C-alpha angles and dihedrals in degrees: 000000000000117000124187121235087257091058098256119140108246098176142344131197121171124190123190130009100340107139126203136005123296113254108238116192142134092291090068090057089050091050091050089050090050090058087072095205097309112170098213135013130180119197117192125198135165099277104024151339140260118214114197121195127186116231133177092267102034145304124318113215118203114189113199143164123256094259096056111114106240091205087064092048090051092047091052090049090049088057098038100049096060091045089049091053091055092048093050091051091050094040091237095120096107093062095051094083096036112143118231 
């Protein structure tokens, strides 16, 4: 999930057994503001983790299980974020997550 610095949902792509739509409201904008520009955040909870990564246009939220190797998540983000920047500049971002 990519959320702008203003708390607006830019994109969402869920893989696996995630059910339902994320609830986006004013509290998300408040949460984004509370991050105060942090580059990386990891949130651990009983059944999973949330990895949050700052990008040029907002924060990327990666929701994972507890067994997911975080080094792999970081590596994928390291590859995705530069590619995302190029797509945003060329306005080709919408087609990146197109389902075949």
